[in-house]
Coordinates of C-alpha atoms in Angstrom, one line a residue:
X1 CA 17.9 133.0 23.7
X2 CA 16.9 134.1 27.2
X3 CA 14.0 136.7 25.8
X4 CA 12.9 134.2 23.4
X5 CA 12.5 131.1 26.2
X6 CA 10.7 133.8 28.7
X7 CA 8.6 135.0 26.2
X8 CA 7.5 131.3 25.4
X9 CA 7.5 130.8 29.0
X10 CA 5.0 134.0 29.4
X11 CA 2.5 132.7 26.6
X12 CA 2.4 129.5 28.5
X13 CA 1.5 131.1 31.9
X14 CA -0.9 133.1 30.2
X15 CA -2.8 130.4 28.7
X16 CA -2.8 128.5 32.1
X17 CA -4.2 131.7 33.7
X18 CA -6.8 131.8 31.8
X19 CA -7.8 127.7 31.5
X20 CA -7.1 127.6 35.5
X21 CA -9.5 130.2 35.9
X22 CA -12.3 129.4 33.9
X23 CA -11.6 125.7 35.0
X24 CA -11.9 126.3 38.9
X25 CA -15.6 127.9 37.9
X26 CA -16.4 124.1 36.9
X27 CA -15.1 123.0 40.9
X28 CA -18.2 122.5 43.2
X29 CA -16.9 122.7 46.8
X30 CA -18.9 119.2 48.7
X31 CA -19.5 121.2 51.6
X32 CA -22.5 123.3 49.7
X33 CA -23.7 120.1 49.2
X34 CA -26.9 118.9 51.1
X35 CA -26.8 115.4 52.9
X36 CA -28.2 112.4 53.3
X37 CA -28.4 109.2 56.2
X38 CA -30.2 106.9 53.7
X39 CA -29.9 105.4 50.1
X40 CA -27.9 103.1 48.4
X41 CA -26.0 100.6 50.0
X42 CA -22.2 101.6 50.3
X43 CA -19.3 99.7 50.9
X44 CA -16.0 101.2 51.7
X45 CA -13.1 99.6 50.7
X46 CA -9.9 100.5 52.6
X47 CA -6.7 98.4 51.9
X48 CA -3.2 98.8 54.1
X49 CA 0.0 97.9 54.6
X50 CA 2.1 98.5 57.7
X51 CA -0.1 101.6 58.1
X52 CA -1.2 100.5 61.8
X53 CA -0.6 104.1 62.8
X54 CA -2.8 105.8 61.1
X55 CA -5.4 103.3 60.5
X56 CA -7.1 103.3 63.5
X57 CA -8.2 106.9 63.5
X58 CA -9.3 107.0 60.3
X59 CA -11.5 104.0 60.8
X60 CA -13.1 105.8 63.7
X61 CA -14.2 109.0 61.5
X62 CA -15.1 106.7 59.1
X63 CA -17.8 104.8 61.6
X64 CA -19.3 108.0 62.6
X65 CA -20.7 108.9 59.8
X66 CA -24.1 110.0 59.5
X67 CA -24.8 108.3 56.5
X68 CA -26.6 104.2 58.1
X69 CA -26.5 101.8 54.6
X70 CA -23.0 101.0 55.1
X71 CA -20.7 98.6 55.2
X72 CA -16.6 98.0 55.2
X73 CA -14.0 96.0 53.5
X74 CA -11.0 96.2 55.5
X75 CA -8.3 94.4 53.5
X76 CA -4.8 93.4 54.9
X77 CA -2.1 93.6 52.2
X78 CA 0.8 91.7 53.8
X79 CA 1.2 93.5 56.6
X80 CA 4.3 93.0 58.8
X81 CA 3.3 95.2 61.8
X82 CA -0.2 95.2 64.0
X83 CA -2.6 96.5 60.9
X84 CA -4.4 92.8 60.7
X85 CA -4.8 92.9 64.5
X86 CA -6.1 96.3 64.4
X87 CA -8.6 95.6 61.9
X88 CA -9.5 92.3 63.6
X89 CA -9.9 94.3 67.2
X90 CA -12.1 97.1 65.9
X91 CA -14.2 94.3 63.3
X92 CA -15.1 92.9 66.4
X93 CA -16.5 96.1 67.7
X94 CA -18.7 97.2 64.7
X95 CA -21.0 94.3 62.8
X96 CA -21.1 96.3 59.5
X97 CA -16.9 95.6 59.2
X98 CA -15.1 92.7 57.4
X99 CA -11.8 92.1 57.2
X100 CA -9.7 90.2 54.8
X101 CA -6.0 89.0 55.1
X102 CA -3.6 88.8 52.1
X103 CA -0.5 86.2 52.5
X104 CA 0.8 86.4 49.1
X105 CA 0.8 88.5 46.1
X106 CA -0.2 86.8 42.6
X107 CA 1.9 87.7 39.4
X108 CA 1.2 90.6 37.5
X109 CA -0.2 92.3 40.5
X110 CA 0.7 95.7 42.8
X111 CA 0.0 95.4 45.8
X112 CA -2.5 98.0 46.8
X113 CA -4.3 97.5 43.7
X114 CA -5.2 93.5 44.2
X115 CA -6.0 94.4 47.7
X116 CA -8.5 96.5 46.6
X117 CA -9.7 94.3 43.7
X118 CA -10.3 91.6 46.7
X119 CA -12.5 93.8 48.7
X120 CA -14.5 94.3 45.9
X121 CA -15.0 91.1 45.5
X122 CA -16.2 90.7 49.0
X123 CA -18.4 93.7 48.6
X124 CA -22.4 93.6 48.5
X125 CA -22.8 97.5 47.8
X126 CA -24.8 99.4 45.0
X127 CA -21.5 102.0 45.5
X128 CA -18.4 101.4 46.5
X129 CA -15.8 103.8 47.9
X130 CA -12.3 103.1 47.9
X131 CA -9.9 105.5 50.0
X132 CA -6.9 105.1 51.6
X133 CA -5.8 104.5 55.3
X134 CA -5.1 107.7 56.7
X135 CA -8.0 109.6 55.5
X136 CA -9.9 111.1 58.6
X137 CA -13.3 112.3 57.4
X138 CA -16.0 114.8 58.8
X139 CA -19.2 113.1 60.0
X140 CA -21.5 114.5 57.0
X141 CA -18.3 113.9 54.4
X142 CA -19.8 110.5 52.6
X143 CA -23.8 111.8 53.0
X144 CA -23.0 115.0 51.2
X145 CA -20.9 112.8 48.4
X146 CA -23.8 110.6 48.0
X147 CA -26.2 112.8 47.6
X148 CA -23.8 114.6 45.2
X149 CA -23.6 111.4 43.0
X150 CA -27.2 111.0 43.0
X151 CA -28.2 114.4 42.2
X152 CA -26.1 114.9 39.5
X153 CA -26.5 111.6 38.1
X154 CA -22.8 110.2 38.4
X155 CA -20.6 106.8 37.6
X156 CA -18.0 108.0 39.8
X157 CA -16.9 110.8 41.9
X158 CA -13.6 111.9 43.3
X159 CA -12.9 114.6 45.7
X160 CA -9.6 116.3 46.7
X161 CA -9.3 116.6 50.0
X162 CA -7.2 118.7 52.5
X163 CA -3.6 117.8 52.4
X164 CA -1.8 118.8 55.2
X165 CA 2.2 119.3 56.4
X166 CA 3.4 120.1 59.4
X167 CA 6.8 121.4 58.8
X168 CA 7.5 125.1 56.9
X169 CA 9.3 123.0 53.6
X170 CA 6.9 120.1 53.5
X171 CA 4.1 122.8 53.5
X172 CA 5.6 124.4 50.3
X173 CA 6.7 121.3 48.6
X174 CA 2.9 120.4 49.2
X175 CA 2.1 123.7 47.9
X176 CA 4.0 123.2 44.6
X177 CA 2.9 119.8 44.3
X178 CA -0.9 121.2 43.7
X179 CA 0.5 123.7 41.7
X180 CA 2.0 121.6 39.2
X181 CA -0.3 119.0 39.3
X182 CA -3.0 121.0 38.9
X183 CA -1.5 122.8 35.4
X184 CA -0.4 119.7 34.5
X185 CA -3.6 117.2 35.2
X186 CA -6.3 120.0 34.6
X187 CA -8.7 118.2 36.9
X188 CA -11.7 120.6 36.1
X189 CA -11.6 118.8 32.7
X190 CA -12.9 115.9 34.5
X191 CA -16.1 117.9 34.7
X192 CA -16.3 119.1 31.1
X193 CA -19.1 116.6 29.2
X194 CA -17.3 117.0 26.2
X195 CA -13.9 116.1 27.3
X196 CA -12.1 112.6 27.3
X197 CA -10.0 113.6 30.6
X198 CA -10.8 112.2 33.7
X199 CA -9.5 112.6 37.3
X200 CA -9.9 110.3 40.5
X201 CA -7.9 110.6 43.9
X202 CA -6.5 107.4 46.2
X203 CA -8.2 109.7 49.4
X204 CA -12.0 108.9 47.7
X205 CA -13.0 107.7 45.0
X206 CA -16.6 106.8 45.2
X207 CA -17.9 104.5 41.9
X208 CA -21.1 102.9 41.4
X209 CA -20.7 98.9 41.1
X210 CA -22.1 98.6 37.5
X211 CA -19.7 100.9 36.2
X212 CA -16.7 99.6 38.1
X213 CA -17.4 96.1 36.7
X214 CA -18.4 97.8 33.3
X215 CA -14.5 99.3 32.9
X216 CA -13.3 95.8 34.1
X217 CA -12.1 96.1 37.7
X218 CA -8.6 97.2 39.0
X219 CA -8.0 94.2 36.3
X220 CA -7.5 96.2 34.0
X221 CA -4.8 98.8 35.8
X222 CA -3.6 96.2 37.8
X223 CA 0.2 97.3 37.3
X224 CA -0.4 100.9 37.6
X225 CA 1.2 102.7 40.4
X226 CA -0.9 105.8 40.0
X227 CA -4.2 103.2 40.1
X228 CA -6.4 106.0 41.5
X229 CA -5.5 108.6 38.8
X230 CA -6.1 106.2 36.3
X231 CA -9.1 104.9 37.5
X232 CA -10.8 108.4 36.7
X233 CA -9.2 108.5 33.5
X234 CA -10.3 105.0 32.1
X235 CA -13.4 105.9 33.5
X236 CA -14.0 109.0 32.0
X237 CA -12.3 108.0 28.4
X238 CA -15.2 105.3 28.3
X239 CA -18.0 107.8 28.7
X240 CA -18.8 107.5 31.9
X241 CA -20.4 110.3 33.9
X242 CA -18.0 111.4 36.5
X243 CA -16.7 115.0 38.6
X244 CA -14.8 115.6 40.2
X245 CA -15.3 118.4 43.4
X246 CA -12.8 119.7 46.7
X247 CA -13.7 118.6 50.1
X248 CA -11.2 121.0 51.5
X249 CA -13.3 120.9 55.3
X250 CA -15.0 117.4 55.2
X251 CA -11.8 115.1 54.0
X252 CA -8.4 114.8 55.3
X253 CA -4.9 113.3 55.1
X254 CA -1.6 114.2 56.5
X255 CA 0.2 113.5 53.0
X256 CA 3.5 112.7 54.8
X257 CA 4.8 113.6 58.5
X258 CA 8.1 114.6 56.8
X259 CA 9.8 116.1 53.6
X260 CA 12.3 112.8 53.0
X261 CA 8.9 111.0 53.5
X262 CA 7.4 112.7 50.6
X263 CA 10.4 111.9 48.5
X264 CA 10.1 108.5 49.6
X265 CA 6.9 108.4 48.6
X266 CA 6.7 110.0 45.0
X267 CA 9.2 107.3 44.3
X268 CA 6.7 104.8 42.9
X269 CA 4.7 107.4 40.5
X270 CA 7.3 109.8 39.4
X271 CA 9.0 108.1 36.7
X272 CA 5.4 106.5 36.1
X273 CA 3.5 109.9 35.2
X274 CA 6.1 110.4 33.3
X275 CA 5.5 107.2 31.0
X276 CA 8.7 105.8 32.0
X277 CA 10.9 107.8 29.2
X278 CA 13.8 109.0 29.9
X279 CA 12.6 112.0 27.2
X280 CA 9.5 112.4 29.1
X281 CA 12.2 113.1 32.3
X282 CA 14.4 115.6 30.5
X283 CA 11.3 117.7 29.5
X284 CA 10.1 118.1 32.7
X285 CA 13.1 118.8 34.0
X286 CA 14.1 121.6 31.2
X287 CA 10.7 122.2 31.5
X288 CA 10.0 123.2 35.2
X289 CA 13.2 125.1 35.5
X290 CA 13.2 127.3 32.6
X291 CA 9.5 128.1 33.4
X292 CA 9.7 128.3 36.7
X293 CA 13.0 128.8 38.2
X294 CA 15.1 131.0 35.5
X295 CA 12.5 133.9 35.8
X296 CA 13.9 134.4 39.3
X297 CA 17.5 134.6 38.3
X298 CA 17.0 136.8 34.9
X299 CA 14.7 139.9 36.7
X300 CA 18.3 140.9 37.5
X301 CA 19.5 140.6 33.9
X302 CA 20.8 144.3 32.8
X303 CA 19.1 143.8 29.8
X304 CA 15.8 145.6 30.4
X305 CA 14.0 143.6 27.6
X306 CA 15.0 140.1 29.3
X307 CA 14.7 141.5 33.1
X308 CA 10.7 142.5 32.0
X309 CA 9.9 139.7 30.3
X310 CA 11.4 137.7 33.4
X311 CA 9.1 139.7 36.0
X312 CA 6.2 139.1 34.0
X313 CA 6.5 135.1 34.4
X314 CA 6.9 135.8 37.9
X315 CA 4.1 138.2 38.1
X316 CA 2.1 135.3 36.3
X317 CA 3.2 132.6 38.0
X318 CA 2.0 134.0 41.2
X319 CA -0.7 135.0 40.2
X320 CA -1.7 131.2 39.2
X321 CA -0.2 130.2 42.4
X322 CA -2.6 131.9 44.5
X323 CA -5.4 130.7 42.4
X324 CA -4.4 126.8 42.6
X325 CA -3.3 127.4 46.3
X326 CA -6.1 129.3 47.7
X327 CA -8.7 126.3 45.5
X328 CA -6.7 123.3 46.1
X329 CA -5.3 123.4 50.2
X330 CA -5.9 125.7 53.2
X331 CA -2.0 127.2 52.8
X332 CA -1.1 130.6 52.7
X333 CA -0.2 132.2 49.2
X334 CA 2.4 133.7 50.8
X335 CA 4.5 130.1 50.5
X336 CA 5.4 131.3 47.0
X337 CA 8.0 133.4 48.4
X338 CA 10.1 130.3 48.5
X339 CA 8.8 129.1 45.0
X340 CA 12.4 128.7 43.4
X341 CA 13.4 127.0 45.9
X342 CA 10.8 124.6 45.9
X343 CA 10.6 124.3 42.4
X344 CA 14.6 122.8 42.4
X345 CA 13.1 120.7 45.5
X346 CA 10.7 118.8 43.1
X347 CA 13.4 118.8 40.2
X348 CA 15.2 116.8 42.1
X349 CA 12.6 114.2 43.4
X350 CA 12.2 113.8 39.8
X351 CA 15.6 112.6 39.5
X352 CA 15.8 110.7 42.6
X353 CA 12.9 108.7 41.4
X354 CA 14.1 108.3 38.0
X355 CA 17.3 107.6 38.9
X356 CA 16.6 104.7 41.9
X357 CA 13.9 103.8 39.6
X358 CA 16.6 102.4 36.9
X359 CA 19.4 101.4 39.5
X360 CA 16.5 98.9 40.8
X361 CA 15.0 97.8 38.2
X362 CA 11.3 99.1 39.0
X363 CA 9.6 100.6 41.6
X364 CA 10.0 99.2 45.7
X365 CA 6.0 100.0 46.5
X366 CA 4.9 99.1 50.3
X367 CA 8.1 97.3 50.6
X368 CA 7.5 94.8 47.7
X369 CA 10.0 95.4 44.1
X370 CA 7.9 95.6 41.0
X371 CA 10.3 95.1 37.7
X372 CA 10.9 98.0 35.4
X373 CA 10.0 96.0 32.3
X374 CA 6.8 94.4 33.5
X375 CA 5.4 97.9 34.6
X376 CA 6.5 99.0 31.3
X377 CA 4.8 96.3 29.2
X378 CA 1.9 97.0 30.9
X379 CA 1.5 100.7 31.4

């Protein structure tokens, strides 16, 4: 049973090895990128909640920019802490901001996702960007990703940007969380003309207004937790031209400031990505540790045949590691030396999440509880 699960295990690796290499050919890096001060209009959209800590800094890299035909949407979502006051203090500083304060929440809404569908409604921009509010940026970040857009003739463009830890384990749950999204998501299929898979990213997601309108607004993902993500699919799935490239030294966001943050965090999208099926959950789980924890354990198996095939997955799996690692973050490959480890670490946020997800009822998302049932109707 062991050789035969290893050997499936091996083909699998093999065949990622191969798509993640040819795929990461298809990855333009931003930074090559030339930029630009002038062109279209731009608004930037950037909706919070009790993020008054972060917000502030972001804002400021944000206003540097060299790029001039600009303007921002500041939208407070509820806020129970100083974010309103902190976007109302630095509107008054800069003409091109505006800021808008949510009381309530309609029906059938998330949160983030009407606050964004309200700043585009205030927004006067050919392109609008919508990113999240702790994303510092580098002052040539949004002339570069405009002039990107333009020259390649785009609908929309996401960019992954540098996410960064500052503990040893959050580092390498970070690590594996690029791993396995990347093998899972494939984002260079977001730049294949021929596929129907699409990509986008909460940190930016820049979309021209005709197209945004065109796929219907954050109407039509209204109750989606992973919104961003499946902005770039629905996108993409409509024909819509769209990339996606990595903005490794021009974009970035401290994912969270601790490992029981990040936990926290994947709460709302675990069970989500995983369509809300309990089956879907049992895969993975099977899944990620007979592919990429068992390996570890059976190199030590007496049987030669089994203890080969086991060093092999490893052999493969670090391989791909390095790949997605060295691509996708600044972090040293050398993190897969706790790999195991931090593949039973994302094992079990997958059952937290599920688990909390059904004792709930649904999801608690910026401190508001969305019912099981309605996200389900509606994924």
């Amino acid at each position: 049973m062991f050789a035969l699960l290893l050997s499936l295990s091996l083909l699998v690796w093999l065949a990622v090895f191969i798509d993640a290499s040819l795929g990461f050919k298809r990855l333009d890096r931003l930074e090559d990128s030339e930029s630009i001060s002038e062109g279209p209009r731009l608004s930037v959209i950037v909706a919070a909640r009790n993020e008054e800590a972060q917000l502030e800094e972001s804002l400021k890299s944000q206003l540097k920019q060299g790029y001039k035909n600009m303007e921002w949407i500041l939208v407070n979502d509820r806020s129970t802490d100083n974010t309103g006051k902190t976007m109302d203090r630095i509107q008054e500083s800069d003409p091109r901001i505006r800021t808008i304060h949510i009381k309530s929440l309609p029906d059938g809404w998330l949160g983030k996702n009407h606050a964004l569908y309200k700043g585009y409604r205030e927004a006067s921009g050919e392109l609008i960007l919508f990113t999240d509010a702790d994303v510092l940026f580098k002052k040539d970040a949004i002339g570069k990703a405009i002039y990107y857009f333009k020259e390649h003739g785009l609908d929309h463009l996401t960019a992954a940007p540098n996410l960064n830890g500052k503990s040893f384990w959050l580092k390498a749950f970070i690590a594996f969380f690029l791993f396995g999204f990347s093998y899972y998501k494939r984002p260079w299929l977001a730049n294949n003309p021929h596929s129907k898979t699409g990509m986008g990213i909460g940190a930016f997601n820049l979309i021209s207004k005709q197209a945004y309108e065109a796929l219907g607004t954050h109407e039509v993902i209204k109750m989606r937790p992973d919104d961003d993500l499946m902005l770039g699919m629905k996108m993409k799935q409509i024909g819509f031209r769209q990339k996606i490239v990595t903005a490794m030294d021009l974009i970035e966001v401290e994912w969270y400031r601790s490992l029981k943050e990040a936990f926290k965090g994947l709460e709302k999208n675990t069970f989500a990505g995983l369509h809300y099926r309990i089956s879907m959950v049992l895969f993975a789980i099977a899944g990620t540790f007979i592919s990429q924890v068992l390996p570890f354990f059976t190199i030590f198996s007496p049987d030669k045949i089994i203890s080969v095939l086991s060093l092999a997955n490893v052999f493969l799996l670090a391989v791909v590691y390095t790949i997605i690692t060295k691509r996708m973050s600044d972090f040293s490959p050398l993190l897969f030396l706790v790999f195991p480890l931090t593949a039973l670490l994302f094992i079990y946020s997958i059952i937290r999440a599920s688990i909390l997800t059904l004792v709930r009822g649904g999801i608690v998302w910026r401190g508001t509880l969305y019912k099981l049932s309605e996200l389900r109707r509606k994924h």
